[in-house]
Amino acid sequence: MRLLPLVLVLALALAAASASGPRSVLRTVTDVPAAVSSGEDADALFCDSWRLSVETSNAGPWRTIPARCAAFVRDYMEGPRYASDSAVAAADSLAFASGALAAAGSGAARPAWVFDVDETLLSNAPYYAVNGWGSQEFNETSFDEWVDAAKAPALPSSLKLYNELQGLGFHVILLTGRTEFQRNSTEANLLFAGYQSWEKLILRQPSDIGKTAVKYKSERRAAMEAEGFKILGNSGDQWSDLIGSPMATRSFKLPNPMYFIS
């Protein structure tokens, strides 16, 4: 009998809700809040959500950024958010690295950390600043000319992480999608940007041309393990830098809303 008052209260509440008419408590994923349904605010909201979709790989393969997002990507890359997002990724990497190295112990395997190069150690923002921030189709010729110039700056948080990992005793291996004929310019650029004493720099060989980044980089990681390295960490701006067997103990995705590599 003690439940009767509670049942009565619930019944009255349901009746009141019905009297006020139906009201949806769900919003479809394409709805934009009324306050930002048009203009620059709507673009900013859409583009921020699009960037999340890209970074989580929900967007799948894509060729160029949405035309309406060119200004958003420019502001993101040139403003404090890109630097902050990169710094947080580096801090998370370092926090993991110290514990992982201790947990690995002093076994025979050599502790290694793998870095991608473009948008991971080196920033190509100066190139993309004059090429639409990813709103234009990729031009291999002009990008190769930029690579040959060897003037890409370091990502500051990545350079700091790189040096700290070396200080901890990691073997740092650079695994890039650049090709062997770009070795000299890549090495010169890395030195120009402040990177020193890497264990090895791995570039695509003629037999790697045409392979997806996932296949190529997975094969190279397998070769590292066969050589006696234990890959504790892997840093890259593309999921294709990180996925595929074998994987590192932990992988760290850096932000890149400008382009996609499969």
Short mmCIF file of C-alpha atoms in Angstrom, two decimals:
data_model
loop_
_atom_site.label_atom_id
_atom_site.label_comp_id
_atom_site.label_asym_id
_atom_site.label_seq_id
_atom_site.Cartn_x
_atom_site.Cartn_y
_atom_site.Cartn_z
CA MET A 1 0.00 0.00 0.00
CA ARG A 2 2.92 2.38 0.53
CA LEU A 3 3.55 2.33 -3.25
CA LEU A 4 0.16 3.83 -4.06
CA PRO A 5 1.12 7.52 -3.46
CA LEU A 6 4.23 7.11 -5.64
CA VAL A 7 2.24 5.49 -8.44
CA LEU A 8 -0.30 8.30 -8.25
CA VAL A 9 2.43 10.96 -8.51
CA LEU A 10 3.95 9.28 -11.55
CA ALA A 11 0.58 8.99 -13.23
CA LEU A 12 -0.14 12.67 -12.70
CA ALA A 13 3.28 13.62 -14.07
CA LEU A 14 2.74 11.55 -17.23
CA ALA A 15 -0.68 13.07 -17.70
CA ALA A 16 0.76 16.58 -17.43
CA ALA A 17 3.45 15.79 -19.98
CA SER A 18 0.87 14.40 -22.41
CA ALA A 19 -1.31 17.47 -22.01
CA SER A 20 1.52 19.77 -23.03
CA GLY A 21 1.91 17.92 -26.33
CA PRO A 22 4.66 15.62 -27.69
CA ARG A 23 8.24 16.86 -27.41
CA SER A 24 11.28 15.12 -28.89
CA VAL A 25 14.19 14.62 -26.53
CA LEU A 26 16.51 13.53 -29.35
CA ARG A 27 18.30 15.62 -31.94
CA THR A 28 19.38 14.09 -35.23
CA VAL A 29 23.10 14.16 -35.95
CA THR A 30 22.63 16.67 -38.77
CA ASP A 31 20.74 19.22 -36.69
CA VAL A 32 22.48 22.53 -36.00
CA PRO A 33 21.45 24.47 -32.90
CA ALA A 34 19.14 27.35 -33.80
CA ALA A 35 21.58 29.93 -32.42
CA VAL A 36 24.18 28.95 -35.05
CA SER A 37 22.00 27.81 -37.92
CA SER A 38 23.60 30.11 -40.47
CA GLY A 39 26.68 32.18 -41.22
CA GLU A 40 30.19 31.93 -39.86
CA ASP A 41 29.14 30.35 -36.56
CA ALA A 42 27.48 27.47 -38.41
CA ASP A 43 30.62 26.91 -40.49
CA ALA A 44 32.81 26.95 -37.39
CA LEU A 45 30.58 24.44 -35.61
CA PHE A 46 30.42 22.14 -38.64
CA CYS A 47 34.16 22.33 -39.28
CA ASP A 48 35.05 21.64 -35.67
CA SER A 49 32.85 18.54 -35.77
CA TRP A 50 34.32 17.58 -39.14
CA ARG A 51 37.82 17.83 -37.66
CA LEU A 52 36.82 15.48 -34.83
CA SER A 53 35.48 13.04 -37.43
CA VAL A 54 38.79 13.21 -39.30
CA GLU A 55 40.96 12.77 -36.20
CA THR A 56 38.96 9.76 -35.02
CA SER A 57 38.97 8.30 -38.58
CA ASN A 58 35.18 8.28 -38.63
CA ALA A 59 35.33 10.27 -41.88
CA GLY A 60 37.11 7.46 -43.71
CA PRO A 61 39.17 8.31 -46.82
CA TRP A 62 38.90 11.88 -48.07
CA ARG A 63 40.72 13.93 -50.72
CA THR A 64 40.35 17.57 -49.69
CA ILE A 65 38.93 19.48 -46.77
CA PRO A 66 35.38 20.85 -47.21
CA ALA A 67 35.49 24.18 -49.04
CA ARG A 68 33.67 25.89 -46.19
CA CYS A 69 36.41 24.80 -43.76
CA ALA A 70 39.46 26.42 -45.38
CA ALA A 71 39.41 29.40 -43.02
CA PHE A 72 38.74 27.15 -40.04
CA VAL A 73 41.73 24.91 -40.81
CA ARG A 74 43.94 27.96 -41.35
CA ASP A 75 42.91 29.42 -38.00
CA TYR A 76 43.39 26.06 -36.28
CA MET A 77 46.85 25.49 -37.72
CA GLU A 78 48.08 29.05 -37.14
CA GLY A 79 46.41 29.54 -33.77
CA PRO A 80 47.06 28.14 -30.30
CA ARG A 81 44.84 25.05 -30.57
CA TYR A 82 47.10 23.09 -32.93
CA ALA A 83 50.14 23.80 -30.78
CA SER A 84 48.20 22.88 -27.65
CA ASP A 85 46.80 19.64 -29.12
CA SER A 86 50.28 18.64 -30.26
CA ALA A 87 51.78 19.46 -26.85
CA VAL A 88 49.18 17.34 -25.04
CA ALA A 89 49.92 14.40 -27.35
CA ALA A 90 53.62 14.79 -26.61
CA ALA A 91 53.00 15.01 -22.85
CA ASP A 92 50.87 11.86 -22.94
CA SER A 93 53.62 10.11 -24.91
CA LEU A 94 56.29 11.05 -22.40
CA ALA A 95 54.14 10.02 -19.44
CA PHE A 96 53.72 6.59 -20.99
CA ALA A 97 57.36 6.27 -22.07
CA SER A 98 58.91 6.49 -18.63
CA GLY A 99 56.71 3.76 -17.19
CA ALA A 100 56.95 1.56 -20.30
CA LEU A 101 60.72 1.65 -20.23
CA ALA A 102 60.78 0.62 -16.58
CA ALA A 103 58.25 -2.16 -17.20
CA ALA A 104 60.23 -3.48 -20.16
CA GLY A 105 63.19 -4.18 -17.90
CA SER A 106 66.65 -4.98 -19.15
CA GLY A 107 65.83 -7.80 -21.55
CA ALA A 108 67.55 -8.46 -24.84
CA ALA A 109 65.08 -6.40 -26.93
CA ARG A 110 66.18 -2.83 -27.58
CA PRO A 111 63.46 -0.32 -26.59
CA ALA A 112 62.44 1.73 -29.62
CA TRP A 113 60.18 4.65 -30.42
CA VAL A 114 59.05 5.16 -34.00
CA PHE A 115 58.32 8.61 -35.41
CA ASP A 116 56.73 9.57 -38.70
CA VAL A 117 58.30 12.69 -40.25
CA ASP A 118 55.78 14.97 -41.99
CA GLU A 119 53.35 16.67 -39.57
CA THR A 120 54.94 14.61 -36.79
CA LEU A 121 58.53 15.82 -36.49
CA LEU A 122 58.49 18.42 -39.27
CA SER A 123 55.70 20.89 -39.99
CA ASN A 124 54.73 21.54 -43.60
CA ALA A 125 52.41 24.37 -42.55
CA PRO A 126 54.43 26.94 -44.58
CA TYR A 127 53.78 24.89 -47.71
CA TYR A 128 50.08 24.39 -47.02
CA ALA A 129 49.65 28.06 -46.10
CA VAL A 130 50.19 28.94 -49.76
CA ASN A 131 48.36 25.88 -51.07
CA GLY A 132 44.93 26.23 -49.50
CA TRP A 133 45.46 24.38 -46.21
CA GLY A 134 44.29 21.14 -47.82
CA SER A 135 41.42 22.59 -49.85
CA GLN A 136 43.32 21.91 -53.09
CA GLU A 137 44.15 18.53 -54.62
CA PHE A 138 47.60 17.32 -53.60
CA ASN A 139 50.29 18.41 -56.07
CA GLU A 140 53.19 15.99 -55.87
CA THR A 141 55.49 18.16 -57.99
CA SER A 142 55.18 21.28 -55.87
CA PHE A 143 55.40 19.30 -52.64
CA ASP A 144 58.58 17.56 -53.81
CA GLU A 145 60.06 20.99 -54.53
CA TRP A 146 59.20 22.01 -50.97
CA VAL A 147 60.83 18.83 -49.61
CA ASP A 148 63.96 19.54 -51.65
CA ALA A 149 64.19 23.01 -50.08
CA ALA A 150 64.61 21.32 -46.68
CA LYS A 151 63.23 24.28 -44.72
CA ALA A 152 60.29 22.74 -42.85
CA PRO A 153 60.41 23.77 -39.18
CA ALA A 154 60.21 21.37 -36.28
CA LEU A 155 57.01 20.84 -34.36
CA PRO A 156 58.27 22.24 -31.02
CA SER A 157 56.50 19.71 -28.81
CA SER A 158 57.75 16.84 -30.97
CA LEU A 159 61.34 18.07 -30.85
CA LYS A 160 61.12 18.27 -27.07
CA LEU A 161 59.64 14.75 -26.86
CA TYR A 162 62.28 13.41 -29.27
CA ASN A 163 65.12 14.73 -27.10
CA GLU A 164 63.52 13.49 -23.88
CA LEU A 165 63.02 9.99 -25.29
CA GLN A 166 66.64 9.84 -26.32
CA GLY A 167 67.59 10.96 -22.83
CA LEU A 168 65.59 8.08 -21.39
CA GLY A 169 67.49 5.60 -23.53
CA PHE A 170 65.08 4.92 -26.39
CA HIS A 171 66.34 3.99 -29.84
CA VAL A 172 64.59 6.52 -32.06
CA ILE A 173 63.65 5.24 -35.51
CA LEU A 174 62.20 7.50 -38.21
CA LEU A 175 59.75 5.82 -40.59
CA THR A 176 58.48 8.07 -43.36
CA GLY A 177 56.47 7.72 -46.53
CA ARG A 178 59.01 9.85 -48.36
CA THR A 179 61.04 8.02 -51.00
CA GLU A 180 64.71 7.08 -51.01
CA PHE A 181 65.63 9.77 -53.53
CA GLN A 182 64.54 12.32 -50.87
CA ARG A 183 66.96 10.97 -48.26
CA ASN A 184 69.52 13.77 -48.53
CA SER A 185 66.96 16.57 -48.34
CA THR A 186 65.10 14.82 -45.50
CA GLU A 187 68.25 14.37 -43.45
CA ALA A 188 69.27 17.97 -44.13
CA ASN A 189 65.83 19.21 -43.06
CA LEU A 190 65.82 17.15 -39.87
CA LEU A 191 69.23 18.55 -38.91
CA PHE A 192 68.11 22.07 -39.83
CA ALA A 193 65.08 21.64 -37.53
CA GLY A 194 67.22 20.45 -34.61
CA TYR A 195 66.88 16.66 -34.72
CA GLN A 196 70.03 14.67 -34.06
CA SER A 197 71.32 11.12 -33.63
CA TRP A 198 68.39 9.02 -34.85
CA GLU A 199 68.99 5.26 -34.93
CA LYS A 200 67.88 4.96 -38.53
CA LEU A 201 65.84 6.81 -41.14
CA ILE A 202 63.63 4.48 -43.19
CA LEU A 203 62.24 5.70 -46.53
CA ARG A 204 60.27 3.98 -49.27
CA GLN A 205 62.39 1.89 -51.59
CA PRO A 206 61.44 1.22 -55.25
CA SER A 207 59.76 -2.03 -54.14
CA ASP A 208 57.53 -0.04 -51.77
CA ILE A 209 56.06 2.25 -54.42
CA GLY A 210 52.33 1.59 -54.75
CA LYS A 211 51.92 0.04 -51.32
CA THR A 212 49.52 1.66 -48.90
CA ALA A 213 51.12 3.36 -45.93
CA VAL A 214 49.59 0.73 -43.65
CA LYS A 215 51.21 -2.13 -45.55
CA TYR A 216 54.57 -0.41 -46.02
CA LYS A 217 54.92 0.75 -42.43
CA SER A 218 53.68 -2.52 -40.96
CA GLU A 219 56.32 -4.39 -42.95
CA ARG A 220 59.01 -2.03 -41.70
CA ARG A 221 57.90 -2.42 -38.08
CA ALA A 222 58.03 -6.20 -38.49
CA ALA A 223 61.59 -5.85 -39.78
CA MET A 224 62.50 -3.75 -36.74
CA GLU A 225 61.23 -6.44 -34.40
CA ALA A 226 63.18 -9.07 -36.34
CA GLU A 227 66.29 -6.94 -35.76
CA GLY A 228 65.72 -7.06 -32.00
CA PHE A 229 63.86 -3.84 -31.34
CA LYS A 230 60.87 -3.69 -29.01
CA ILE A 231 58.60 -0.92 -30.30
CA LEU A 232 57.16 0.63 -27.17
CA GLY A 233 55.85 3.81 -28.76
CA ASN A 234 54.83 5.10 -32.19
CA SER A 235 53.95 8.70 -33.06
CA GLY A 236 52.26 9.78 -36.29
CA ASP A 237 49.73 12.22 -37.69
CA GLN A 238 47.92 9.56 -39.77
CA TRP A 239 46.21 6.42 -38.54
CA SER A 240 48.08 4.65 -41.35
CA ASP A 241 51.30 5.49 -39.48
CA LEU A 242 50.06 3.55 -36.48
CA ILE A 243 47.81 0.64 -37.39
CA GLY A 244 48.65 -2.75 -38.90
CA SER A 245 50.51 -5.67 -37.38
CA PRO A 246 52.81 -5.44 -35.55
CA MET A 247 51.80 -2.34 -33.64
CA ALA A 248 53.66 -0.50 -30.93
CA THR A 249 52.75 -1.09 -27.31
CA ARG A 250 51.13 2.36 -27.45
CA SER A 251 50.47 4.57 -30.45
CA PHE A 252 49.99 8.32 -30.33
CA LYS A 253 48.00 10.22 -32.97
CA LEU A 254 49.02 13.81 -33.64
CA PRO A 255 46.50 16.24 -35.12
CA ASN A 256 46.33 16.84 -38.88
CA PRO A 257 43.18 18.23 -40.49
CA MET A 258 44.93 19.04 -43.80
CA TYR A 259 45.22 15.71 -45.58
CA PHE A 260 44.56 11.96 -45.41
CA ILE A 261 46.92 9.08 -46.28
CA SER A 262 45.65 5.51 -46.47
#
